[in-house]
Coordinates of N, CA and C and ligand atoms in Angstrom, one line a residue:
M1 N 0.8 -1.2 0.0 CA 0.0 0.0 0.0 C 0.9 1.3 0.0
T2 N 0.6 2.2 -0.9 CA 1.3 3.4 -1.0 C 0.7 4.5 -0.1
V3 N 1.4 5.1 0.7 CA 0.9 6.2 1.6 C 1.1 7.5 0.8
S4 N 0.0 8.2 0.6 CA 0.0 9.4 -0.2 C 0.3 10.6 0.7
D5 N 0.7 11.7 0.1 CA 0.9 13.0 0.9 C -0.4 13.4 1.6
T6 N -1.5 13.1 1.0 CA -2.8 13.5 1.6 C -3.0 12.6 2.9
D7 N -2.7 11.3 2.8 CA -2.8 10.5 4.0 C -1.9 11.0 5.1
L8 N -0.7 11.4 4.8 CA 0.2 11.9 5.8 C -0.3 13.2 6.4
K9 N -0.6 14.1 5.5 CA -1.0 15.4 6.0 C -2.3 15.3 6.9
S10 N -3.3 14.5 6.5 CA -4.5 14.5 7.3 C -4.2 13.7 8.6
G11 N -3.3 12.8 8.6 CA -2.9 12.1 9.8 C -2.2 13.1 10.8
F12 N -1.2 13.8 10.2 CA -0.4 14.7 11.1 C -1.4 15.9 11.6
V13 N -2.3 16.3 10.8 CA -3.2 17.4 11.2 C -4.0 16.9 12.5
K14 N -4.3 15.7 12.5 CA -5.1 15.1 13.7 C -4.3 15.2 15.0
L15 N -3.0 15.3 14.9 CA -2.1 15.4 16.1 C -2.2 16.8 16.7
G16 N -2.7 17.8 15.9 CA -2.9 19.1 16.4 C -1.6 19.9 16.7
L17 N -0.6 19.8 15.9 CA 0.7 20.4 16.2 C 1.1 21.5 15.3
N18 N 0.1 22.1 14.6 CA 0.5 23.1 13.6 C 1.1 24.4 14.2
Q19 N 1.0 24.6 15.5 CA 1.6 25.7 16.2 C 2.8 25.3 17.0
N20 N 3.3 24.1 16.8 CA 4.3 23.5 17.7 C 5.6 23.1 16.9
Y21 N 6.7 23.3 17.5 CA 8.0 22.7 16.9 C 8.0 21.2 17.3
V22 N 8.6 20.4 16.4 CA 8.6 18.9 16.7 C 10.1 18.4 16.5
I23 N 10.5 17.5 17.3 CA 11.7 16.7 17.1 C 11.2 15.3 16.6
A24 N 11.6 14.9 15.4 CA 11.0 13.7 14.8 C 12.0 12.6 14.7
H25 N 11.5 11.4 14.9 CA 12.3 10.1 14.7 C 11.4 9.2 13.9
A26 N 12.0 8.6 12.9 CA 11.1 7.8 12.0 C 11.7 6.5 11.4
S27 N 10.8 5.6 11.2 CA 11.2 4.4 10.4 C 10.2 4.4 9.2
L28 N 10.8 4.6 8.0 CA 10.0 4.7 6.8 C 9.3 3.3 6.5
K29 N 10.0 2.3 6.8 CA 9.5 0.9 6.6 C 8.2 0.7 7.2
A30 N 8.0 1.3 8.4 CA 6.7 1.1 9.2 C 5.5 1.6 8.4
F31 N 5.8 2.5 7.4 CA 4.7 3.1 6.6 C 4.3 2.3 5.4
G32 N 5.0 1.2 5.1 CA 4.9 0.5 3.9 C 5.6 1.3 2.8
S33 N 4.9 1.7 1.8 CA 5.6 2.4 0.7 C 5.4 3.9 0.8
V34 N 6.5 4.6 1.1 CA 6.4 6.0 1.2 C 7.8 6.6 1.0
D35 N 8.0 7.8 0.4 CA 9.3 8.3 0.3 C 9.5 9.4 1.4
A36 N 10.8 9.5 1.7 CA 11.2 10.4 2.8 C 10.8 11.8 2.5
E37 N 11.0 12.3 1.3 CA 10.6 13.7 0.9 C 9.2 14.0 1.2
T38 N 8.3 13.0 0.9 CA 6.9 13.2 1.1 C 6.6 13.3 2.6
I39 N 7.2 12.5 3.4 CA 7.0 12.7 4.9 C 7.5 14.0 5.4
L40 N 8.7 14.4 4.9 CA 9.2 15.7 5.4 C 8.3 16.8 5.0
T41 N 7.9 16.9 3.7 CA 7.0 17.9 3.2 C 5.7 18.0 4.1
A42 N 5.1 16.8 4.4 CA 3.9 16.8 5.2 C 4.2 17.3 6.6
L43 N 5.3 17.0 7.1 CA 5.7 17.4 8.5 C 5.8 19.0 8.5
L44 N 6.5 19.5 7.5 CA 6.7 20.9 7.4 C 5.4 21.7 7.3
E45 N 4.4 21.1 6.6 CA 3.2 21.7 6.3 C 2.2 21.7 7.5
T46 N 2.5 20.8 8.5 CA 1.6 20.6 9.6 C 2.2 20.9 11.0
T47 N 3.4 21.5 11.0 CA 4.0 21.9 12.2 C 4.7 23.2 12.0
R48 N 5.2 23.8 13.2 CA 5.8 25.1 13.1 C 7.3 25.0 12.6
G49 N 7.9 23.9 12.9 CA 9.3 23.6 12.5 C 9.7 22.2 12.9
V50 N 10.7 21.7 12.2 CA 11.1 20.3 12.4 C 12.6 20.3 12.7
I51 N 13.0 19.5 13.7 CA 14.4 19.2 14.0 C 14.6 17.7 14.2
M52 N 15.8 17.2 13.8 CA 16.1 15.8 13.9 C 17.6 15.7 14.3
P53 N 17.9 14.6 15.0 CA 19.3 14.3 15.2 C 20.0 13.9 13.9
T54 N 21.1 14.4 13.6 CA 21.9 14.0 12.4 C 23.3 13.6 12.9
F55 N 23.3 12.6 13.8 CA 24.5 12.2 14.4 C 25.5 11.5 13.5
T56 N 26.8 11.7 13.8 CA 27.8 11.2 12.9 C 28.9 10.4 13.8
Y57 N 28.6 9.1 14.0 CA 29.4 8.3 14.9 C 30.8 7.9 14.3
K58 N 30.9 8.1 12.9 CA 32.1 7.7 12.3 C 33.3 8.7 12.6
T59 N 33.0 9.8 13.3 CA 34.0 10.7 13.6 C 34.7 10.2 14.9
M60 N 34.1 9.2 15.6 CA 34.6 8.9 17.0 C 35.9 8.2 17.0
L61 N 36.7 8.5 18.1 CA 37.9 7.8 18.3 C 37.9 7.2 19.7
N62 N 38.6 6.1 19.9 CA 38.7 5.4 21.2 C 40.1 5.5 21.6
P63 N 40.5 6.3 22.6 CA 41.9 6.4 23.0 C 42.4 5.2 23.8
E64 N 43.7 5.2 24.0 CA 44.3 4.0 24.8 C 43.9 4.1 26.3
V65 N 43.9 5.4 26.8 CA 43.5 5.6 28.2 C 42.6 6.7 28.3
G66 N 41.9 6.8 29.4 CA 41.0 7.9 29.7 C 40.4 7.9 31.1
P67 N 39.4 8.7 31.4 CA 38.8 8.8 32.7 C 38.2 7.4 33.1
A68 N 38.1 7.1 34.4 CA 37.5 5.9 34.8 C 36.0 6.0 34.7
N69 N 35.3 4.9 34.8 CA 33.8 4.7 34.7 C 33.2 5.6 33.7
N70 N 33.7 5.4 32.4 CA 33.3 6.2 31.3 C 32.5 5.4 30.3
G71 N 32.0 4.2 30.7 CA 31.2 3.4 29.8 C 31.9 3.0 28.5
I72 N 33.2 2.7 28.6 CA 33.9 2.4 27.4 C 35.1 1.5 27.8
T73 N 35.5 0.6 26.9 CA 36.8 -0.1 27.0 C 37.8 0.6 26.2
Y74 N 38.8 1.2 26.9 CA 39.8 2.0 26.1 C 40.7 1.0 25.3
G75 N 41.1 1.5 24.2 CA 42.0 0.8 23.3 C 41.4 -0.4 22.6
S76 N 40.1 -0.5 22.6 CA 39.4 -1.7 22.1 C 39.0 -1.6 20.6
Q77 N 39.1 -0.4 20.1 CA 38.6 -0.2 18.7 C 39.6 0.5 17.8
A78 N 40.8 -0.2 17.7 CA 41.8 0.4 16.9 C 41.4 0.4 15.4
D79 N 40.6 -0.6 15.0 CA 40.1 -0.5 13.6 C 39.2 0.7 13.3
L80 N 38.4 1.0 14.3 CA 37.5 2.2 14.1 C 38.3 3.4 14.1
N81 N 39.4 3.5 14.9 CA 40.2 4.7 14.9 C 40.9 4.9 13.5
N82 N 41.2 3.8 12.9 CA 41.9 3.9 11.6 C 40.9 4.4 10.5
T83 N 39.6 4.1 10.6 CA 38.7 4.4 9.6 C 37.9 5.7 10.0
A84 N 38.2 6.3 11.1 CA 37.4 7.5 11.6 C 37.6 8.6 10.5
E85 N 36.5 9.4 10.4 CA 36.6 10.5 9.4 C 36.4 11.8 10.1
A86 N 37.1 12.8 9.7 CA 36.9 14.1 10.3 C 35.5 14.7 10.0
F87 N 34.9 15.3 11.0 CA 33.6 15.9 10.8 C 33.7 17.1 9.9
H88 N 32.7 17.2 9.0 CA 32.5 18.5 8.3 C 31.0 18.7 8.1
A89 N 30.7 19.9 7.7 CA 29.3 20.3 7.7 C 28.4 19.4 6.8
D90 N 29.0 18.9 5.7 CA 28.3 18.1 4.7 C 28.4 16.6 5.0
M91 N 28.9 16.2 6.1 CA 29.1 14.8 6.4 C 27.7 14.1 6.5
P92 N 27.5 13.0 5.8 CA 26.2 12.3 5.8 C 25.8 11.9 7.2
V93 N 24.6 11.8 7.5 CA 24.1 11.3 8.8 C 24.4 9.8 8.9
D94 N 24.7 9.3 10.1 CA 25.0 7.9 10.3 C 23.8 7.1 9.8
S95 N 24.0 6.0 9.1 CA 22.9 5.3 8.5 C 22.0 4.7 9.6
M96 N 22.5 4.4 10.8 CA 21.6 3.9 11.8 C 20.6 4.9 12.3
M97 N 20.7 6.2 11.9 CA 19.7 7.2 12.3 C 18.5 7.1 11.4
G98 N 18.6 6.3 10.3 CA 17.4 6.2 9.4 C 17.6 7.2 8.2
V99 N 16.7 7.1 7.3 CA 16.8 7.9 6.0 C 16.3 9.3 6.1
L100 N 15.3 9.5 7.0 CA 14.6 10.8 7.0 C 15.6 12.0 7.5
P101 N 16.5 11.8 8.5 CA 17.4 12.9 8.9 C 18.3 13.3 7.8
E102 N 18.7 12.3 6.9 CA 19.6 12.7 5.8 C 18.9 13.5 4.8
V103 N 17.6 13.1 4.5 CA 16.8 13.9 3.6 C 16.6 15.3 4.2
L104 N 16.3 15.4 5.4 CA 16.2 16.8 6.1 C 17.5 17.6 5.9
R105 N 18.6 16.9 6.3 CA 19.9 17.6 6.2 C 20.2 18.2 4.8
K106 N 19.8 17.5 3.8 CA 20.0 17.9 2.4 C 19.0 18.8 1.8
H107 N 17.9 19.1 2.6 CA 16.9 20.0 2.1 C 17.5 21.4 2.0
P108 N 17.1 22.1 0.9 CA 17.7 23.4 0.6 C 17.5 24.5 1.7
T109 N 16.5 24.4 2.5 CA 16.3 25.4 3.5 C 16.7 24.9 4.9
A110 N 17.3 23.7 5.0 CA 17.7 23.2 6.3 C 19.0 23.8 6.8
K111 N 19.1 23.9 8.1 CA 20.4 24.3 8.7 C 20.8 23.1 9.6
R112 N 22.1 23.1 9.9 CA 22.7 22.0 10.7 C 23.6 22.6 11.7
S113 N 23.6 22.1 13.0 CA 24.6 22.5 14.0 C 25.9 21.8 13.7
S114 N 26.9 22.2 14.5 CA 28.3 21.7 14.1 C 28.9 20.8 15.1
H115 N 28.2 20.2 16.0 CA 28.8 19.3 16.9 C 29.3 18.1 16.1
P116 N 30.6 17.7 16.4 CA 31.2 16.7 15.6 C 30.6 15.3 15.7
I117 N 29.9 15.0 16.8 CA 29.2 13.7 16.9 C 27.7 13.9 16.9
Q118 N 27.2 14.8 17.7 CA 25.7 14.9 17.9 C 25.1 16.2 17.3
S119 N 25.3 16.4 16.0 CA 24.7 17.5 15.3 C 23.2 17.3 15.2
F120 N 22.5 18.4 15.0 CA 21.1 18.4 14.7 C 20.9 19.2 13.4
A121 N 19.8 18.8 12.6 CA 19.5 19.6 11.5 C 18.0 20.0 11.6
G122 N 17.6 21.1 11.0 CA 16.2 21.4 11.1 C 15.8 22.5 10.2
I123 N 14.5 22.8 10.1 CA 13.9 23.8 9.2 C 13.0 24.6 10.1
N124 N 13.2 25.9 10.0 CA 12.4 26.9 10.9 C 12.7 26.7 12.4
V125 N 13.9 26.3 12.7 CA 14.2 26.1 14.1 C 15.6 26.7 14.4
D126 N 16.0 27.8 13.8 CA 17.3 28.3 13.9 C 17.8 28.5 15.3
A127 N 17.0 29.2 16.1 CA 17.4 29.5 17.5 C 17.6 28.3 18.3
I128 N 16.8 27.3 18.0 CA 16.9 26.0 18.7 C 18.2 25.3 18.4
L129 N 18.6 25.3 17.1 CA 19.8 24.7 16.6 C 21.0 25.5 17.2
N130 N 20.9 26.8 17.3 CA 22.0 27.7 17.7 C 22.3 27.5 19.2
S131 N 21.4 26.9 19.9 CA 21.6 26.8 21.4 C 22.6 25.7 21.7
Q132 N 22.9 24.9 20.7 CA 23.9 23.8 21.0 C 25.3 24.2 21.1
S133 N 26.0 23.7 22.1 CA 27.5 23.9 22.2 C 28.1 22.6 22.4
L134 N 29.5 22.6 22.3 CA 30.2 21.3 22.6 C 30.0 20.8 24.0
F135 N 29.8 21.8 24.9 CA 29.6 21.4 26.3 C 28.1 21.2 26.7
N136 N 27.2 21.4 25.8 CA 25.8 21.2 26.0 C 25.2 20.7 24.8
S137 N 25.5 19.5 24.4 CA 25.1 18.9 23.1 C 23.6 18.7 23.0
L138 N 22.9 18.6 24.1 CA 21.5 18.3 24.0 C 20.7 19.6 24.3
A139 N 21.3 20.8 24.4 CA 20.6 22.0 24.7 C 19.4 22.2 23.8
P140 N 19.5 21.9 22.5 CA 18.3 22.1 21.6 C 17.0 21.5 22.2
I141 N 17.2 20.3 22.9 CA 16.0 19.7 23.4 C 15.4 20.5 24.5
G142 N 16.2 21.2 25.3 CA 15.7 22.0 26.4 C 15.0 23.3 25.8
V143 N 15.6 23.8 24.8 CA 14.9 25.0 24.2 C 13.6 24.6 23.5
L144 N 13.6 23.4 22.9 CA 12.4 22.9 22.3 C 11.3 22.8 23.4
A145 N 11.7 22.2 24.5 CA 10.7 22.0 25.6 C 10.2 23.3 26.1
D146 N 11.1 24.3 26.2 CA 10.7 25.7 26.7 C 9.7 26.3 25.8
N147 N 9.7 25.9 24.5 CA 8.8 26.5 23.5 C 7.7 25.6 23.1
D148 N 7.3 24.7 24.0 CA 6.2 23.8 23.9 C 6.4 22.9 22.7
G149 N 7.7 22.4 22.5 CA 7.9 21.4 21.5 C 7.4 20.0 21.8
W150 N 7.2 19.2 20.8 CA 6.7 17.8 21.0 C 7.7 16.9 20.3
V151 N 7.7 15.6 20.9 CA 8.5 14.5 20.2 C 7.5 13.8 19.3
L152 N 7.9 13.5 18.1 CA 7.1 12.7 17.2 C 7.9 11.4 16.9
L153 N 7.2 10.3 17.2 CA 7.7 9.0 17.0 C 7.0 8.4 15.8
L154 N 7.6 8.3 14.6 CA 6.9 7.9 13.4 C 7.3 6.5 13.1
G155 N 6.4 5.5 13.6 CA 6.7 4.1 13.4 C 7.9 3.6 14.2
V156 N 8.3 4.4 15.2 CA 9.4 3.9 16.1 C 9.0 4.1 17.5
D157 N 9.8 3.5 18.4 CA 9.4 3.6 19.9 C 10.4 4.4 20.7
H158 N 10.2 4.4 22.0 CA 11.0 5.3 22.8 C 12.5 4.9 22.8
A159 N 12.9 3.7 22.3 CA 14.3 3.3 22.3 C 15.1 4.3 21.4
V160 N 14.5 5.1 20.6 CA 15.2 6.1 19.7 C 14.9 7.5 20.1
N161 N 14.2 7.7 21.3 CA 13.8 9.0 21.7 C 14.9 9.8 22.4
T162 N 15.6 10.5 21.6 CA 16.8 11.3 22.1 C 16.5 12.2 23.2
S163 N 15.3 12.7 23.3 CA 14.9 13.7 24.3 C 15.0 13.0 25.7
I164 N 14.8 11.7 25.8 CA 14.9 11.1 27.1 C 16.3 11.3 27.7
H165 N 17.3 11.3 26.8 CA 18.7 11.5 27.3 C 18.9 12.9 27.9
Y166 N 18.1 13.9 27.4 CA 18.2 15.2 28.0 C 17.7 15.2 29.4
A167 N 16.6 14.4 29.6 CA 16.0 14.3 31.0 C 16.9 13.5 31.9
E168 N 17.6 12.5 31.4 CA 18.5 11.8 32.2 C 19.6 12.7 32.7
K169 N 20.1 13.6 31.9 CA 21.1 14.5 32.3 C 20.6 15.5 33.4
L170 N 19.4 16.0 33.1 CA 18.7 16.9 34.1 C 18.5 16.2 35.4
A171 N 18.3 14.9 35.4 CA 18.1 14.2 36.7 C 19.4 13.9 37.4
G172 N 20.5 14.2 36.8 CA 21.8 14.0 37.4 C 22.5 12.7 37.1
R173 N 21.9 12.0 36.1 CA 22.5 10.7 35.7 C 23.9 11.0 35.0
I174 N 24.8 10.1 35.3 CA 26.2 10.2 34.8 C 26.2 10.4 33.2
Q175 N 27.0 11.3 32.8 CA 27.2 11.5 31.3 C 28.7 11.1 31.0
F176 N 28.9 10.8 29.7 CA 30.2 10.3 29.3 C 31.0 11.3 28.5
I177 N 32.3 10.9 28.4 CA 33.2 11.7 27.5 C 33.5 10.9 26.3
R178 N 33.4 11.5 25.2 CA 33.9 10.8 23.9 C 34.8 11.7 23.2
W179 N 35.4 11.2 22.1 CA 36.4 12.0 21.4 C 36.1 11.9 19.9
A180 N 36.2 13.0 19.2 CA 35.8 13.1 17.8 C 36.9 13.8 17.0
L181 N 37.1 13.3 15.8 CA 38.0 13.8 14.9 C 37.3 15.0 14.1
T182 N 38.0 16.2 14.1 CA 37.6 17.2 13.2 C 38.8 17.5 12.3
R183 N 38.6 18.5 11.4 CA 39.7 18.8 10.4 C 40.9 19.4 11.1
E184 N 40.6 20.1 12.3 CA 41.7 20.8 13.0 C 42.4 19.9 14.0
R185 N 41.6 19.1 14.7 CA 42.2 18.4 15.9 C 41.2 17.3 16.4
V186 N 41.7 16.6 17.4 CA 40.8 15.7 18.1 C 40.1 16.5 19.2
V187 N 38.7 16.4 19.2 CA 37.9 17.2 20.2 C 37.4 16.3 21.2
E188 N 37.5 16.8 22.5 CA 36.9 16.1 23.6 C 35.5 16.5 23.7
C189 N 34.5 15.6 23.7 CA 33.1 15.9 23.7 C 32.5 15.4 25.0
P190 N 32.3 16.3 26.0 CA 31.6 15.8 27.3 C 30.1 15.7 27.0
G191 N 29.4 15.2 28.0 CA 27.9 15.1 27.9 C 27.4 14.1 26.9
F192 N 28.2 13.1 26.6 CA 27.7 12.0 25.7 C 26.8 11.1 26.6
P193 N 25.6 10.8 26.0 CA 24.6 10.1 26.8 C 24.8 8.6 27.0
G194 N 24.0 8.0 27.8 CA 24.0 6.6 28.0 C 23.3 5.8 26.9
D195 N 22.9 4.6 27.2 CA 22.3 3.7 26.3 C 20.8 3.9 26.3
S196 N 20.1 3.8 25.2 CA 18.7 4.0 25.1 C 17.8 2.7 25.0
E197 N 18.5 1.6 25.0 CA 17.8 0.3 24.8 C 16.6 0.1 25.8
G198 N 16.8 0.6 27.0 CA 15.7 0.3 28.0 C 14.7 1.4 28.1
F199 N 14.7 2.3 27.2 CA 13.8 3.5 27.3 C 12.3 3.2 27.2
N200 N 11.9 2.0 26.6 CA 10.5 1.8 26.4 C 9.8 1.5 27.7
A201 N 10.5 1.4 28.8 CA 9.9 1.2 30.1 C 9.1 2.5 30.5
I202 N 9.4 3.6 29.8 CA 8.7 4.9 30.2 C 7.3 5.0 29.5
A203 N 7.0 4.1 28.5 CA 5.8 4.3 27.7 C 4.5 4.5 28.5
S204 N 4.3 3.6 29.5 CA 3.1 3.6 30.2 C 2.9 4.9 31.1
D205 N 4.1 5.4 31.6 CA 4.1 6.6 32.4 C 3.7 7.9 31.5
L206 N 3.8 7.7 30.2 CA 3.6 8.9 29.3 C 2.2 8.8 28.7
E207 N 1.4 7.8 29.0 CA 0.1 7.6 28.4 C -0.7 8.9 28.3
K208 N -0.9 9.6 29.4 CA -1.8 10.7 29.3 C -1.2 12.0 28.6
Y209 N 0.1 11.9 28.2 CA 0.7 13.0 27.5 C 0.9 12.7 26.0
T210 N 0.4 11.5 25.6 CA 0.6 11.0 24.2 C -0.6 11.1 23.4
R211 N -0.4 11.6 22.2 CA -1.5 11.6 21.1 C -1.0 10.6 20.1
R212 N -2.0 9.9 19.5 CA -1.7 8.8 18.6 C -2.6 8.9 17.3
V213 N -2.0 8.5 16.2 CA -2.7 8.4 15.0 C -2.1 7.3 14.1
E214 N -2.9 6.6 13.4 CA -2.3 5.5 12.5 C -2.3 6.0 11.1
I215 N -1.1 5.9 10.4 CA -1.0 6.3 9.0 C -0.4 5.2 8.2
G216 N -1.2 4.6 7.3 CA -0.7 3.5 6.5 C -0.1 2.4 7.2
G217 N -0.6 2.0 8.4 CA -0.1 0.9 9.1 C 0.9 1.3 10.1
A218 N 1.4 2.5 10.1 CA 2.4 3.0 11.1 C 1.8 3.7 12.2
L219 N 2.2 3.4 13.4 CA 1.7 4.1 14.6 C 2.6 5.4 14.7
V220 N 1.9 6.5 14.8 CA 2.6 7.8 15.0 C 2.2 8.3 16.3
Q221 N 3.2 8.6 17.2 CA 2.9 9.0 18.5 C 3.5 10.4 18.7
A222 N 2.8 11.3 19.3 CA 3.3 12.6 19.7 C 3.3 12.8 21.2
V223 N 4.4 13.2 21.8 CA 4.5 13.3 23.2 C 4.9 14.7 23.5
Q224 N 4.2 15.4 24.4 CA 4.6 16.8 24.8 C 5.9 16.7 25.5
L225 N 6.9 17.4 25.0 CA 8.3 17.3 25.5 C 8.4 17.7 27.0
K226 N 7.8 18.8 27.4 CA 7.9 19.3 28.7 C 7.4 18.2 29.7
S227 N 6.3 17.6 29.4 CA 5.8 16.5 30.3 C 6.7 15.3 30.2
L228 N 7.2 14.9 29.1 CA 8.1 13.8 29.0 C 9.3 14.0 29.9
I229 N 9.9 15.2 29.8 CA 11.1 15.5 30.7 C 10.7 15.4 32.1
N230 N 9.6 16.0 32.5 CA 9.2 15.9 33.9 C 9.0 14.5 34.4
V231 N 8.3 13.7 33.6 CA 8.0 12.3 33.9 C 9.3 11.5 34.1
V232 N 10.2 11.7 33.2 CA 11.5 10.9 33.2 C 12.3 11.3 34.4
V233 N 12.4 12.6 34.7 CA 13.2 13.1 35.8 C 12.7 12.5 37.1
Q234 N 11.3 12.6 37.2 CA 10.7 12.0 38.4 C 10.9 10.5 38.6
K235 N 10.9 9.8 37.5 CA 11.1 8.3 37.5 C 12.5 8.0 38.0
I236 N 13.5 8.8 37.5 CA 14.9 8.5 37.8 C 15.1 8.9 39.3
R237 N 14.5 9.9 39.7 CA 14.7 10.3 41.2 C 14.1 9.2 42.1
E238 N 13.0 8.6 41.6 CA 12.4 7.5 42.5 C 13.3 6.2 42.4
D239 N 13.9 6.0 41.2 CA 14.7 4.8 41.0 C 15.8 5.1 40.1
P240 N 17.0 5.3 40.7 CA 18.2 5.7 39.9 C 18.6 4.7 38.8
F241 N 18.1 3.5 38.8 CA 18.5 2.5 37.8 C 17.4 2.3 36.8
T242 N 16.3 3.1 36.8 CA 15.2 2.9 35.9 C 15.7 3.2 34.5
L243 N 15.0 2.6 33.5 CA 15.3 2.8 32.1 C 16.6 2.3 31.6
L244 N 17.3 1.5 32.4 CA 18.6 0.9 31.9 C 18.2 -0.4 31.2
C245 N 19.1 -0.9 30.3 CA 18.8 -2.1 29.6 C 19.2 -3.3 30.5
S246 N 18.8 -4.5 30.0 CA 19.1 -5.7 30.8 C 20.3 -6.5 30.3
R247 N 21.0 -5.9 29.3 CA 22.3 -6.6 28.8 C 23.3 -6.5 29.9
Q248 N 23.8 -7.7 30.3 CA 24.8 -7.7 31.4 C 26.1 -7.0 31.0
D249 N 26.4 -7.0 29.7 CA 27.7 -6.5 29.3 C 27.6 -5.0 28.7
C250 N 26.5 -4.4 29.0 CA 26.3 -3.0 28.5 C 27.1 -2.0 29.3
E251 N 28.1 -1.5 28.7 CA 29.1 -0.7 29.4 C 28.5 0.6 30.0
R252 N 27.7 1.2 29.2 CA 27.1 2.5 29.7 C 26.1 2.3 30.8
C253 N 25.2 1.3 30.6 CA 24.2 1.1 31.7 C 24.9 0.6 33.0
N254 N 26.0 -0.2 32.8 CA 26.7 -0.6 34.0 C 27.4 0.6 34.7
A255 N 27.9 1.5 33.9 CA 28.5 2.7 34.4 C 27.6 3.5 35.3
V256 N 26.3 3.5 34.8 CA 25.2 4.2 35.6 C 25.1 3.5 37.0
R257 N 25.1 2.2 36.9 CA 24.9 1.4 38.2 C 26.1 1.6 39.1
W258 N 27.2 1.8 38.6 CA 28.4 1.9 39.4 C 28.7 3.4 39.9
S259 N 27.9 4.3 39.3 CA 28.3 5.7 39.5 C 27.8 6.2 40.9
Ligands
ZN301 ZN1 22.4 -0.7 28.2

């Protein structure tokens, strides 16, 4: 079944976000047959502005030594170090982020921030993008929340919901240091977040802040960002180990347990 631009637009209109900025995460496969440009156009026509993570993990380096309890095994990725690429403004989005962020990044009116690992791209969200710094990589999420932004999960679940990382940081959860190659030098990047595999445990707590619509077989969920952040912070304060994954060898989740 092909999902048309009309299907998408009428679906998104039902979410009632035409006056709101959104941070979107998407799996196109969930929609059956649809192209990314059509989804992006429909989003732009039914919201105030769109931002997406355009992360670039291939810039990352793993040093021989570094700070303790940093959720990493130092010196374990010599191969990756050899193939690491210096960040530049036109660097494609990591393929694991999906197709839509790359289409957004290449859109003629899109802007992109310049963090060498955790850049964001967006349209009509310049002030939000400009809030990012090397020392506050998730600042755009905070500015989005302050401006009644919403999280849009298009055929994906909370395991890819970047905004939960912002709430983890706000709740005082340990953040990590990573290193990225740029054309000038190796840059130390603080504030690298933990693992998101266990994030779906938040879904039931967000029930009353979530709007849903089905488009072409894909479940589209919209969650008010401010409420999401409050709910996650509260949950972590009640249980410091909540939302961690169950993999015993997960270095970042274990670092949270040991912190
Ligand atoms: Zn984990």
